[in-house]
Amino acid sequence: MTFAVGHLLELEQPEDIDPKYKRWTLDTLPILPQEFKVRPKKGTRDRLSVIKKLMQRDDVEGLINACDAGREGELIFREIAEFHGSDLPIERLWLQSMTKDAIRQGFGSLQDGAKFKGLSDAAHCRNYSDWLIGMNATRALTRRLKTRSENQAWSAGRVQTPTLAMLVDRELEILSHTPRPFWRIKGTFQYGGETYVGTWFDPSLRGGDDEEQKDDRLFDEARAKALVERLQGQAGVASETLKPSTEVAPPLFDLTSLQREANRRFGWSARRTLNAAQRCYEGHKVLTYPRTDTKALPQDYRTVVDEVIDQLGADARFQKAASTLKRDGLLNEKKIFDDSKVTDHFAIVPTGTLADLTGDDARLFDLVARRFLAAFHPPATWVRINRTTVVDGERFRSTARVLREAGWREVMGETEGEGKLTPFRPGADSTEGIDVATESVDLEADQTKPPPRISESRLLSLMENAGKYVDDEDAAEALKDSGIGTPATRADIIENLISKGYAMRAGRALKPSVKGIRLIDILHRMKAERLASPALTGEMEHQLAEVERGRLGADKFMSSIYDYAEEIVDLTKGFEFEHLYPDEAPLGTCPCGKEKPVYERSWFYRCKEPEGLETNQRKRKKMAEAGEEMIEDCTFRVWKDKSGRYIDRQTVKELLENKKSRPLDGFLTRQGRTFRAELELHDKDVELKRLEGGSADGEASETPEYEVDETPLGTCPHCREGQVMETRSTFICSKGLAVLRALDKDEATAFALRAKDVPEGMEYCPFLLPRTVCKREITRDEAQQYMQDGKTPLLEQFTSRKGRPFSAMLYMKETGRHGFEFLPRGGAQAKDGTSAEGETAKAASKKASATKKKAASKKKKTAAKKASTKKATAAKKPSTKKATAAKKKASTKKSATQKKASSKKAASNKAASRKAASAKSAATASSPASGGAASKKTVTKRRAARDANPPVEASSNPS
């Protein structure tokens, strides 16, 4: 019995197939290999070698595939067997439950591997289709869209691009929205000693083309003021209806629903939720496998559930809920225990093991445990109160939702109702003719708002349901086969969009960058909507499910993918930018004074180019040198990218008409903070005028805050006097915290604090450890070990600035701040945080430099000796022709020998230089979070290498 560690193999890159693909050129596209070969992933050769030796043993008669019972598990096994050329018969272990009895039963009833051909075909088709679409689309778009200012790869993919499109579509709605003022009328009424509020509405208003028109909005201020004046102080008559409703317990968590709930409750990103769940599964062993798309449990798990409930009952937090279940029995069993809904993994539930958890891990476990217990509880019952108050023929509406029986909601700690109304006659279904007093009628001014940005919770739902937001979980289940990505990859897809510069965080929501908007805009204009369509990508997922079931042939599916990849390349090659942005729908008049209309172009807005204008700079230079007359172009431009904010058509219209725009949110500083500003037009220059006050966008970066345990962690290891305290975002010395509070500053500003800032008479200690380092939470236990030992053990799941995961140890610097130590590929770890690999690189570089100097010196000496010999030979002048010929032959032989030796030395020196450069590059690359440690030359080389080999989307390794 042996194992893989996820995917051990990956598809070959284009340059592995043919050297001509090393250069990214349009004439080499599309790349359509008829045979896909795999190669070992980095660091997997030893594991592959072990598996091969075991396969080739004389006593091995066949193979059992015991990987996950799903598409990716099948692909992992099949790729390894095919890579090693195995023709051994295959049997399949198909487990949907992880109880000991289920595992024994599974090995006792192994299935023929041929039965899973459809699953294998679907897995390979998914892998090949991602490669074909991602590789061809990325290369083609990069060649067409790359500019001097935007020289990174324009990555595109089957899953990544439609996900981005959903963010872009919403952002364009937000940017094009123009606020309209409106007024609401609020009435305050009194009955039986209680006061309630009602909102005026017009019952005759019906929905029309104006989506902003609502029955409680008045867009005529004069009419609104007249109504308020007329209704003031007049008595009213109220009526109400009471409508009961039942809310059944929610299902157990799968990964997507867990990520959505954690985002809604805590504001966590999908990646942060997944990391916490993975630690609870792998490290603490308190949760089952988290990367699942199933909300049900297998039927044979019933006895395990009883055991888990018993063990959770030992925790005071869950004691009441567990006791209720043991006393009254479990409800909703048919819905929860359903083998037909269990795939390769079942729902995320507690294992019954209790551990002393802190931070994110504790909060996530509490959420899963409560959902698990709540799922077996009775429904919550509500009463909805709808009350209408009539004053002089005008109607006011009041609503409330009162929780009658908490049921499962009590377990979740959700017992609050919505609104505050006490029924006129409790128990009566309806009540009419109640006289009420009108205390006041008030007018409230407001303005229409754009739709909100998409939160991660909502985006995960949209991905799961192929671009359709579905609240009802049963309806969502029907769309599951048509979703975008898988639960295990959706968090990485979101992080991938951020790391590639296509999207960013704005508070709890996500917003596309200018680059992301440009990509989707151009795809739509060049008629490549399919690549950016969530629905069409969802259809492709549905077709993969049909391949898996044997209803669609793999050849037929792949034939459509080859055609699709070719179509994307043809569309990308064939478009001309002037055809994408034709002269239509002018936005206003150019300020150049020639009354020329302004049109939209690919990167900016400008007036129509004059006829005969030569845009090629080389030709213009030659024409100028030749003294030829040239047509001058208008210099007016409104660039679409203004300080990180996309400038839309509506804003340009306003700017040209009013010489200034309305206040705009979403501009970015270099530090990633957002600010509000106006665009102002001065002659032909567009200036950005920053406004006071915050931006509605929130911060572009995620800064998590945690619950606080006020118990000190221990004595400060830096000053040996203060106590290390826990705040919402840091572990900080009490002496440093006292200074910050005296200055009325947040602890996050401690990084910028200097000795001159410290108030006179106060002692300051700089010890500070953030509770979030590179998007990873540092737990209280890890912080205490850091204080005690001066460093942490190896910590995983850090995320670099480029969005790549890495592992490192944190060590304490002399300054009281933290640094990173990285494990070398070989050799001991350096004490100062520099890996041994870095020292090796330095040594190799030094050695190469010395070798080069030595070779140059030797070459110089040889040249001098050769010149001396030549001079002596000329002076001697041999008397005979034979002697001269002999000497000439000897000299020629010696010269050839010297040339050969010199060539060998040059090759040796070149290899040494290459080795030193490689070692230096490896040492630099081993520090993903070091930030700016590499020289400018190294950075340039690395950038060039990255541009030459940009990442291609593949769900097996989305990062």
Short mmCIF file of C-alpha atoms in Angstrom, two decimals, residues 186-505:
data_model
loop_
_atom_site.label_atom_id
_atom_site.label_comp_id
_atom_site.label_asym_id
_atom_site.label_seq_id
_atom_site.Cartn_x
_atom_site.Cartn_y
_atom_site.Cartn_z
CA LYS A 186 -42.23 58.45 7.92
CA GLY A 187 -45.19 58.56 10.34
CA THR A 188 -44.92 57.94 14.08
CA PHE A 189 -48.09 56.53 15.63
CA GLN A 190 -49.24 55.68 19.16
CA TYR A 191 -51.68 53.02 20.41
CA GLY A 192 -52.19 51.63 23.93
CA GLY A 193 -49.07 53.26 25.34
CA GLU A 194 -46.81 51.89 22.55
CA THR A 195 -45.27 53.80 19.66
CA TYR A 196 -44.59 52.41 16.18
CA VAL A 197 -43.31 53.84 12.90
CA GLY A 198 -44.85 53.45 9.43
CA THR A 199 -43.55 54.34 5.95
CA TRP A 200 -45.81 56.07 3.43
CA PHE A 201 -46.47 54.09 0.22
CA ASP A 202 -48.59 54.37 -2.92
CA PRO A 203 -50.61 51.13 -3.41
CA SER A 204 -51.57 52.15 -6.96
CA LEU A 205 -47.95 52.17 -8.18
CA ARG A 206 -47.12 49.26 -10.49
CA GLY A 207 -43.71 48.16 -11.67
CA GLY A 208 -42.54 49.70 -14.94
CA ASP A 209 -39.39 50.35 -16.91
CA ASP A 210 -37.95 52.56 -14.15
CA GLU A 211 -36.30 50.07 -11.76
CA GLU A 212 -35.54 52.83 -9.26
CA GLN A 213 -39.20 53.73 -8.87
CA LYS A 214 -40.52 52.10 -5.65
CA ASP A 215 -43.92 52.47 -4.03
CA ASP A 216 -42.40 54.28 -0.98
CA ARG A 217 -40.30 56.81 -2.96
CA LEU A 218 -41.35 60.30 -3.99
CA PHE A 219 -39.20 61.97 -6.67
CA ASP A 220 -41.26 65.20 -6.48
CA GLU A 221 -40.06 67.19 -3.45
CA ALA A 222 -42.95 69.68 -3.65
CA ARG A 223 -45.52 66.88 -3.54
CA ALA A 224 -43.70 65.23 -0.61
CA LYS A 225 -43.66 68.45 1.43
CA ALA A 226 -47.37 69.06 0.70
CA LEU A 227 -48.25 65.55 1.94
CA VAL A 228 -46.31 66.05 5.18
CA GLU A 229 -48.03 69.37 5.84
CA ARG A 230 -51.50 67.92 5.13
CA LEU A 231 -51.09 64.77 7.30
CA GLN A 232 -49.47 66.44 10.31
CA GLY A 233 -51.47 65.86 13.53
CA GLN A 234 -54.37 63.96 11.92
CA ALA A 235 -55.66 60.73 13.51
CA GLY A 236 -55.32 57.39 11.77
CA VAL A 237 -57.05 54.02 11.53
CA ALA A 238 -54.93 50.86 11.53
CA SER A 239 -55.46 47.22 10.49
CA GLU A 240 -53.11 44.25 10.56
CA THR A 241 -52.75 40.60 9.59
CA LEU A 242 -50.69 37.90 11.29
CA LYS A 243 -49.24 35.23 9.06
CA PRO A 244 -47.39 32.24 10.61
CA SER A 245 -44.45 30.59 8.78
CA THR A 246 -42.13 27.66 9.38
CA GLU A 247 -38.37 27.63 8.79
CA VAL A 248 -36.85 24.15 8.66
CA ALA A 249 -33.35 23.47 9.93
CA PRO A 250 -30.62 24.12 7.32
CA PRO A 251 -28.63 21.20 5.91
CA LEU A 252 -25.12 20.30 7.03
CA PHE A 253 -22.22 22.26 5.60
CA ASP A 254 -20.37 21.50 2.42
CA LEU A 255 -17.30 23.65 1.74
CA THR A 256 -19.07 26.30 -0.33
CA SER A 257 -21.91 26.83 2.15
CA LEU A 258 -19.37 26.94 5.00
CA GLN A 259 -17.34 29.60 3.17
CA ARG A 260 -20.49 31.62 2.49
CA GLU A 261 -21.62 31.48 6.11
CA ALA A 262 -18.17 32.40 7.46
CA ASN A 263 -18.06 35.35 5.06
CA ARG A 264 -21.52 36.49 6.17
CA ARG A 265 -20.83 36.13 9.91
CA PHE A 266 -17.14 36.97 10.22
CA GLY A 267 -16.27 38.69 6.93
CA TRP A 268 -13.74 35.94 6.14
CA SER A 269 -12.41 35.28 2.65
CA ALA A 270 -13.03 31.86 1.10
CA ARG A 271 -9.30 31.07 1.42
CA ARG A 272 -9.25 32.00 5.13
CA THR A 273 -12.21 29.72 5.84
CA LEU A 274 -10.65 26.85 3.91
CA ASN A 275 -7.33 27.25 5.74
CA ALA A 276 -9.03 27.14 9.15
CA ALA A 277 -11.11 24.11 8.14
CA GLN A 278 -8.01 22.35 6.82
CA ARG A 279 -6.16 22.94 10.11
CA CYS A 280 -9.13 21.62 12.08
CA TYR A 281 -9.10 18.51 9.87
CA GLU A 282 -5.37 17.81 9.54
CA GLY A 283 -3.87 19.31 12.66
CA HIS A 284 -6.53 19.14 15.38
CA LYS A 285 -8.54 16.25 13.85
CA VAL A 286 -11.81 17.76 15.10
CA LEU A 287 -13.54 18.00 11.68
CA THR A 288 -14.08 15.62 8.76
CA TYR A 289 -12.56 16.27 5.33
CA PRO A 290 -13.47 19.85 4.32
CA ARG A 291 -13.03 19.89 0.52
CA THR A 292 -16.44 18.39 -0.16
CA ASP A 293 -19.50 19.34 -2.23
CA THR A 294 -21.89 17.14 -0.23
CA LYS A 295 -24.35 18.19 2.49
CA ALA A 296 -25.49 14.67 3.39
CA LEU A 297 -24.11 11.75 5.42
CA PRO A 298 -24.05 8.04 4.46
CA GLN A 299 -26.67 5.87 6.14
CA ASP A 300 -24.10 3.78 7.99
CA TYR A 301 -22.86 6.94 9.76
CA ARG A 302 -25.91 7.00 12.03
CA THR A 303 -24.20 5.31 15.00
CA VAL A 304 -21.16 7.60 14.62
CA VAL A 305 -23.46 10.64 14.86
CA ASP A 306 -24.79 9.38 18.21
CA GLU A 307 -21.23 9.06 19.50
CA VAL A 308 -20.32 12.55 18.30
CA ILE A 309 -23.38 14.06 19.99
CA ASP A 310 -22.40 12.35 23.27
CA GLN A 311 -18.88 13.76 23.06
CA LEU A 312 -20.05 17.29 22.14
CA GLY A 313 -22.37 17.17 25.16
CA ALA A 314 -19.28 17.19 27.39
CA ASP A 315 -18.61 20.79 26.23
CA ALA A 316 -20.65 23.41 28.12
CA ARG A 317 -21.31 25.33 24.88
CA PHE A 318 -23.16 22.40 23.30
CA GLN A 319 -24.51 20.64 26.40
CA LYS A 320 -28.11 21.91 26.15
CA ALA A 321 -28.47 21.14 22.43
CA ALA A 322 -26.92 17.67 22.79
CA SER A 323 -29.17 16.85 25.78
CA THR A 324 -32.28 17.87 23.79
CA LEU A 325 -31.32 15.52 20.95
CA LYS A 326 -30.61 12.59 23.29
CA ARG A 327 -33.95 13.17 25.02
CA ASP A 328 -36.21 13.85 22.01
CA GLY A 329 -34.37 11.96 19.27
CA LEU A 330 -33.02 13.18 15.91
CA LEU A 331 -35.23 14.89 13.34
CA ASN A 332 -34.67 15.30 9.58
CA GLU A 333 -32.90 11.94 9.33
CA LYS A 334 -34.14 11.09 5.82
CA LYS A 335 -32.83 14.40 4.53
CA ILE A 336 -29.44 14.10 6.27
CA PHE A 337 -28.65 10.36 5.89
CA ASP A 338 -28.90 9.89 2.11
CA ASP A 339 -26.44 7.68 0.22
CA SER A 340 -27.71 8.97 -3.14
CA LYS A 341 -26.39 12.47 -2.34
CA VAL A 342 -22.98 11.35 -1.06
CA THR A 343 -20.15 11.55 -3.59
CA ASP A 344 -16.43 11.10 -2.86
CA HIS A 345 -16.79 12.83 0.53
CA PHE A 346 -19.69 13.52 2.85
CA ALA A 347 -20.71 16.70 4.71
CA ILE A 348 -18.37 18.62 7.02
CA VAL A 349 -19.19 17.54 10.59
CA PRO A 350 -17.31 17.30 13.92
CA THR A 351 -15.44 14.06 14.56
CA GLY A 352 -16.33 14.09 18.26
CA THR A 353 -12.78 14.91 19.28
CA LEU A 354 -12.55 18.00 21.48
CA ALA A 355 -9.42 20.16 21.45
CA ASP A 356 -8.28 23.41 23.01
CA LEU A 357 -8.61 25.67 19.96
CA THR A 358 -7.95 29.39 19.59
CA GLY A 359 -8.50 32.10 16.99
CA ASP A 360 -9.98 31.22 13.61
CA ASP A 361 -9.88 27.49 14.33
CA ALA A 362 -12.03 27.88 17.46
CA ARG A 363 -14.59 30.09 15.72
CA LEU A 364 -14.86 27.80 12.71
CA PHE A 365 -15.23 24.65 14.81
CA ASP A 366 -17.93 26.33 16.92
CA LEU A 367 -19.83 27.24 13.74
CA VAL A 368 -19.65 23.70 12.29
CA ALA A 369 -20.53 22.02 15.58
CA ARG A 370 -23.60 24.24 16.08
CA ARG A 371 -24.77 23.67 12.49
CA PHE A 372 -24.34 19.91 13.00
CA LEU A 373 -26.48 19.89 16.16
CA ALA A 374 -29.01 22.36 14.71
CA ALA A 375 -29.60 20.18 11.64
CA PHE A 376 -31.34 17.53 13.82
CA HIS A 377 -33.54 20.07 15.69
CA PRO A 378 -37.16 21.06 14.98
CA PRO A 379 -38.03 24.02 12.74
CA ALA A 380 -38.24 27.63 13.89
CA THR A 381 -41.71 29.16 13.74
CA TRP A 382 -42.32 32.81 12.92
CA VAL A 383 -45.26 35.19 12.84
CA ARG A 384 -45.11 37.96 10.26
CA ILE A 385 -47.08 41.12 11.19
CA ASN A 386 -48.24 43.34 8.31
CA ARG A 387 -49.84 46.56 9.58
CA THR A 388 -51.38 49.36 7.49
CA THR A 389 -52.25 52.75 8.98
CA VAL A 390 -54.52 55.11 6.98
CA VAL A 391 -54.30 58.86 7.60
CA ASP A 392 -56.58 61.10 5.51
CA GLY A 393 -56.61 58.52 2.71
CA GLU A 394 -52.79 58.04 2.67
CA ARG A 395 -51.34 54.68 3.67
CA PHE A 396 -48.38 53.90 5.94
CA ARG A 397 -46.81 50.44 6.13
CA SER A 398 -45.26 48.75 9.21
CA THR A 399 -43.88 45.17 9.24
CA ALA A 400 -42.23 42.90 11.77
CA ARG A 401 -41.21 39.27 12.05
CA VAL A 402 -41.58 37.75 15.50
CA LEU A 403 -39.91 34.46 16.47
CA ARG A 404 -42.45 32.26 18.27
CA GLU A 405 -40.48 28.99 18.59
CA ALA A 406 -36.70 29.25 18.25
CA GLY A 407 -36.20 25.57 17.35
CA TRP A 408 -32.89 25.06 15.57
CA ARG A 409 -32.11 28.82 15.71
CA GLU A 410 -31.56 28.59 19.46
CA VAL A 411 -28.61 26.26 18.83
CA MET A 412 -27.12 28.82 16.42
CA GLY A 413 -27.68 31.66 18.91
CA GLU A 414 -30.09 33.43 16.54
CA THR A 415 -33.21 34.31 18.52
CA GLU A 416 -33.76 37.93 17.49
CA GLY A 417 -36.78 38.90 15.42
CA GLU A 418 -37.02 41.61 12.76
CA GLY A 419 -38.77 44.90 13.56
CA LYS A 420 -40.65 45.83 16.74
CA LEU A 421 -44.44 45.45 16.70
CA THR A 422 -46.77 44.09 19.36
CA PRO A 423 -49.93 42.59 17.79
CA PHE A 424 -53.13 44.56 18.51
CA ARG A 425 -54.89 41.31 19.45
CA PRO A 426 -52.42 38.43 20.05
CA GLY A 427 -53.69 35.18 18.54
CA ALA A 428 -56.09 36.83 16.07
CA ASP A 429 -55.30 36.30 12.36
CA SER A 430 -56.47 39.80 11.47
CA THR A 431 -57.59 42.99 13.18
CA GLU A 432 -59.31 46.05 11.65
CA GLY A 433 -60.58 49.50 12.64
CA ILE A 434 -58.06 50.35 15.36
CA ASP A 435 -57.95 54.09 16.08
CA VAL A 436 -54.38 55.38 16.52
CA ALA A 437 -52.93 58.81 17.28
CA THR A 438 -50.48 60.45 14.86
CA GLU A 439 -47.53 61.83 16.83
CA SER A 440 -45.57 63.19 13.87
CA VAL A 441 -45.08 62.98 10.11
CA ASP A 442 -41.50 63.55 8.93
CA LEU A 443 -39.76 63.91 5.58
CA GLU A 444 -36.48 62.07 4.91
CA ALA A 445 -34.26 62.97 1.96
CA ASP A 446 -32.27 60.23 0.23
CA GLN A 447 -30.83 59.34 -3.16
CA THR A 448 -30.79 56.22 -5.28
CA LYS A 449 -27.80 53.95 -4.87
CA PRO A 450 -26.15 51.53 -7.27
CA PRO A 451 -26.44 47.81 -6.62
CA PRO A 452 -23.93 46.57 -4.02
CA ARG A 453 -20.67 44.96 -5.03
CA ILE A 454 -20.54 41.18 -4.95
CA SER A 455 -19.35 39.76 -1.64
CA GLU A 456 -17.33 36.55 -1.54
CA SER A 457 -20.38 34.80 -0.10
CA ARG A 458 -22.50 35.84 -3.06
CA LEU A 459 -19.73 35.11 -5.59
CA LEU A 460 -19.37 31.56 -4.25
CA SER A 461 -23.12 31.09 -4.70
CA LEU A 462 -22.96 32.49 -8.24
CA MET A 463 -20.08 30.13 -9.10
CA GLU A 464 -21.95 27.18 -7.62
CA ASN A 465 -25.09 27.98 -9.62
CA ALA A 466 -23.57 28.97 -12.97
CA GLY A 467 -24.06 32.70 -12.56
CA LYS A 468 -27.57 32.50 -11.06
CA TYR A 469 -27.97 33.66 -7.49
CA VAL A 470 -30.21 31.10 -5.77
CA ASP A 471 -31.25 31.48 -2.14
CA ASP A 472 -33.24 28.25 -2.02
CA GLU A 473 -30.88 25.35 -1.27
CA ASP A 474 -33.06 22.72 -3.01
CA ALA A 475 -33.13 24.78 -6.21
CA ALA A 476 -29.36 25.26 -5.92
CA GLU A 477 -28.91 21.48 -5.70
CA ALA A 478 -30.47 21.10 -9.15
CA LEU A 479 -27.86 23.46 -10.66
CA LYS A 480 -24.89 21.85 -8.92
CA ASP A 481 -23.75 19.91 -12.02
CA SER A 482 -23.63 23.19 -13.96
CA GLY A 483 -21.53 25.14 -11.48
CA ILE A 484 -18.22 26.87 -12.19
CA GLY A 485 -15.21 25.15 -10.64
CA THR A 486 -15.41 22.82 -7.65
CA PRO A 487 -15.68 23.52 -3.91
CA ALA A 488 -12.00 22.67 -3.53
CA THR A 489 -10.87 25.15 -6.22
CA ARG A 490 -13.25 28.14 -5.87
CA ALA A 491 -11.25 29.81 -3.10
CA ASP A 492 -8.07 29.49 -5.19
CA ILE A 493 -9.86 30.90 -8.26
CA ILE A 494 -10.81 34.03 -6.28
CA GLU A 495 -7.28 34.41 -4.88
CA ASN A 496 -5.90 33.82 -8.38
CA LEU A 497 -7.91 36.73 -9.77
CA ILE A 498 -6.50 38.94 -7.01
CA SER A 499 -2.88 37.79 -7.42
CA LYS A 500 -3.02 38.32 -11.21
CA GLY A 501 -4.24 41.89 -10.77
CA TYR A 502 -7.73 41.28 -12.15
CA ALA A 503 -9.62 41.93 -8.88
CA MET A 504 -9.14 43.32 -5.37
CA ARG A 505 -10.94 43.33 -2.05
#
